[in-house]
Short mmCIF file of C-alpha atoms in Angstrom, two decimals:
data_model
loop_
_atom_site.label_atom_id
_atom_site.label_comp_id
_atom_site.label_asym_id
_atom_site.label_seq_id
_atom_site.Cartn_x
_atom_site.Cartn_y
_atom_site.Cartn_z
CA UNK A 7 17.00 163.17 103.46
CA UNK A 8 20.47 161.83 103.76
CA UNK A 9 22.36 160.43 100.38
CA UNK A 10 23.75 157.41 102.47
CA UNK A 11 21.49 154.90 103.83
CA UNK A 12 21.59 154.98 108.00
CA UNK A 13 22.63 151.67 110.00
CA UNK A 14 20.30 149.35 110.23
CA UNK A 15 20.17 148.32 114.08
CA UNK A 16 20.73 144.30 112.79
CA UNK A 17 24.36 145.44 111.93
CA UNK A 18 24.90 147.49 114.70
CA UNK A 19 27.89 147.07 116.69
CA UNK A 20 28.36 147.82 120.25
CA UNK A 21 29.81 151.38 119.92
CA UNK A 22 26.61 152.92 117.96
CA UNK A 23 24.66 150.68 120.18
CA UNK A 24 25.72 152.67 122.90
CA UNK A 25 26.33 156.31 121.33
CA UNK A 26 22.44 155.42 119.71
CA UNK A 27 20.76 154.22 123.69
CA UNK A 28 22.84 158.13 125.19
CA UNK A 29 21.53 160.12 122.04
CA UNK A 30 17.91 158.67 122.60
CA UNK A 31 18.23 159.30 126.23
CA UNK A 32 19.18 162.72 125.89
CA UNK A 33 17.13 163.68 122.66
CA UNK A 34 14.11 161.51 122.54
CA UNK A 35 14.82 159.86 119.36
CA UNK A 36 17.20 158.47 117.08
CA UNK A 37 18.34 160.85 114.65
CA UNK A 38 19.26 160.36 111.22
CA UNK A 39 22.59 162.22 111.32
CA UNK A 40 23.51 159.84 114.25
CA UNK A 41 22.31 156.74 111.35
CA UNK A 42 24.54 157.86 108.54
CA UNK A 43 28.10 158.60 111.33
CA UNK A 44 27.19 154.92 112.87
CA UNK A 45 29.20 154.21 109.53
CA UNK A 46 32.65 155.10 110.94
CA UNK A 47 32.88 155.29 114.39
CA UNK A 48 36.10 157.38 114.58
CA UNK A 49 33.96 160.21 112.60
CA UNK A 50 30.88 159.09 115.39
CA UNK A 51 33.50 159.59 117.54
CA UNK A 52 34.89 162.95 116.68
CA UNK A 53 31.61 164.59 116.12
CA UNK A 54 30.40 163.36 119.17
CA UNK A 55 33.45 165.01 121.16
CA UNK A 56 32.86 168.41 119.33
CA UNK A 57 29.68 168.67 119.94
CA UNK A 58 29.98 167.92 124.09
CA UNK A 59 32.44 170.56 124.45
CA UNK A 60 30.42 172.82 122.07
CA UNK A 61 27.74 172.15 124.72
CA UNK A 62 29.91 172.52 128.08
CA UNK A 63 31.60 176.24 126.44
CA UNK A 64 29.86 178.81 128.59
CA UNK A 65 31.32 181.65 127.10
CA UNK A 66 28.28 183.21 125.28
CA UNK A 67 24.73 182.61 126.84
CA UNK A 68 22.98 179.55 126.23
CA UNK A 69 19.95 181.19 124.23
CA UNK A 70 23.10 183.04 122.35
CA UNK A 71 24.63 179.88 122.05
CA UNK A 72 21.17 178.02 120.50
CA UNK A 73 20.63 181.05 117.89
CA UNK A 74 24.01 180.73 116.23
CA UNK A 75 23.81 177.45 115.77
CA UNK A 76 19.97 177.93 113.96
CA UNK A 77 21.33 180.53 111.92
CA UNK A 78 24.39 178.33 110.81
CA UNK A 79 22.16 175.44 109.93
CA UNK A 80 20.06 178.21 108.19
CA UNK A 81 23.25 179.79 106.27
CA UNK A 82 24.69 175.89 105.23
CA UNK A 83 20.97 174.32 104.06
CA UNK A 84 20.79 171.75 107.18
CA UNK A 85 17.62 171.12 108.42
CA UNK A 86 18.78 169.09 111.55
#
Protein backbone atom coordinates (compact mmCIF):
# COMPACT_ATOMS: atom_id res chain seq x y z
CA UNK A 1 0.00 0.00 0.00
CA UNK A 2 1.29 3.34 -1.02
CA UNK A 3 1.57 6.32 1.80
CA UNK A 4 0.18 8.88 -0.83
CA UNK A 5 -3.23 8.60 -2.07
CA UNK A 6 -3.20 7.77 -6.16
CA UNK A 7 -5.04 10.29 -8.68
CA UNK A 8 -8.33 10.05 -8.78
CA UNK A 9 -9.27 9.85 -12.65
CA UNK A 10 -11.88 13.14 -11.95
CA UNK A 11 -8.60 15.22 -11.58
CA UNK A 12 -6.77 13.72 -14.14
CA UNK A 13 -5.16 15.78 -16.65
CA UNK A 14 -4.37 14.91 -20.12
CA UNK A 15 -0.73 13.72 -19.63
CA UNK A 16 -1.66 10.77 -16.99
CA UNK A 17 -4.68 10.36 -19.10
CA UNK A 18 -2.55 9.29 -21.70
CA UNK A 19 0.62 7.68 -19.85
CA UNK A 20 -2.59 5.73 -17.72
CA UNK A 21 -4.69 4.49 -21.48
CA UNK A 22 -0.42 3.15 -22.83
CA UNK A 23 0.27 1.53 -19.30
CA UNK A 24 -3.22 -0.27 -19.41
CA UNK A 25 -2.62 -1.18 -22.95
CA UNK A 26 0.58 -2.65 -22.37
CA UNK A 27 0.01 -4.12 -18.76
CA UNK A 28 -3.61 -4.89 -18.39
CA UNK A 29 -4.30 -2.65 -15.59
CA UNK A 30 -3.71 0.45 -13.91
CA UNK A 31 -1.12 0.22 -11.45
CA UNK A 32 -0.79 1.91 -8.30
CA UNK A 33 2.80 3.11 -8.73
CA UNK A 34 1.56 4.74 -12.03
CA UNK A 35 -1.48 6.47 -9.36
CA UNK A 36 0.90 7.94 -6.85
CA UNK A 37 3.74 9.49 -10.09
CA UNK A 38 0.34 10.92 -11.87
CA UNK A 39 1.23 13.52 -9.02
CA UNK A 40 4.15 15.17 -10.87
CA UNK A 41 4.36 14.52 -14.26
CA UNK A 42 8.05 15.48 -14.75
CA UNK A 43 8.80 12.47 -12.12
CA UNK A 44 5.86 10.39 -14.46
CA UNK A 45 7.91 11.53 -16.95
CA UNK A 46 11.37 10.53 -15.94
CA UNK A 47 10.44 7.18 -14.66
CA UNK A 48 8.64 6.49 -17.59
CA UNK A 49 11.85 7.23 -19.85
CA UNK A 50 14.05 4.95 -17.57
CA UNK A 51 12.13 2.34 -17.60
CA UNK A 52 11.66 2.20 -21.81
CA UNK A 53 15.26 2.21 -22.27
CA UNK A 54 15.67 -0.26 -19.33
CA UNK A 55 13.34 -2.32 -21.56
CA UNK A 56 14.97 -1.66 -25.16
CA UNK A 57 18.91 -2.52 -23.40
CA UNK A 58 19.64 -5.90 -24.92
CA UNK A 59 22.76 -6.39 -23.37
CA UNK A 60 21.97 -9.25 -20.90
CA UNK A 61 19.12 -11.77 -21.91
CA UNK A 62 15.69 -10.93 -21.37
CA UNK A 63 14.96 -13.81 -18.72
CA UNK A 64 18.47 -12.33 -17.19
CA UNK A 65 17.12 -9.09 -17.52
CA UNK A 66 13.48 -10.09 -15.64
CA UNK A 67 15.45 -11.94 -12.65
CA UNK A 68 17.49 -8.92 -11.62
CA UNK A 69 14.91 -6.83 -11.52
CA UNK A 70 12.77 -9.58 -9.05
CA UNK A 71 15.67 -9.88 -6.98
CA UNK A 72 16.07 -5.98 -6.65
CA UNK A 73 12.45 -5.55 -5.76
CA UNK A 74 13.18 -8.54 -3.39
CA UNK A 75 16.52 -6.85 -1.85
CA UNK A 76 14.57 -3.04 -1.53
CA UNK A 77 10.97 -4.50 0.05
CA UNK A 78 8.85 -3.59 -3.27
CA UNK A 79 6.25 -5.74 -4.02
CA UNK A 80 5.42 -4.20 -7.52
Amino acid sequence: MARLEGVSIKRAGWYYRLMRFLATRKQGAETEPLRVLGHHATIMTASGSYHAIAERANRVPGPLKSLAVIKTAMLVGCHF
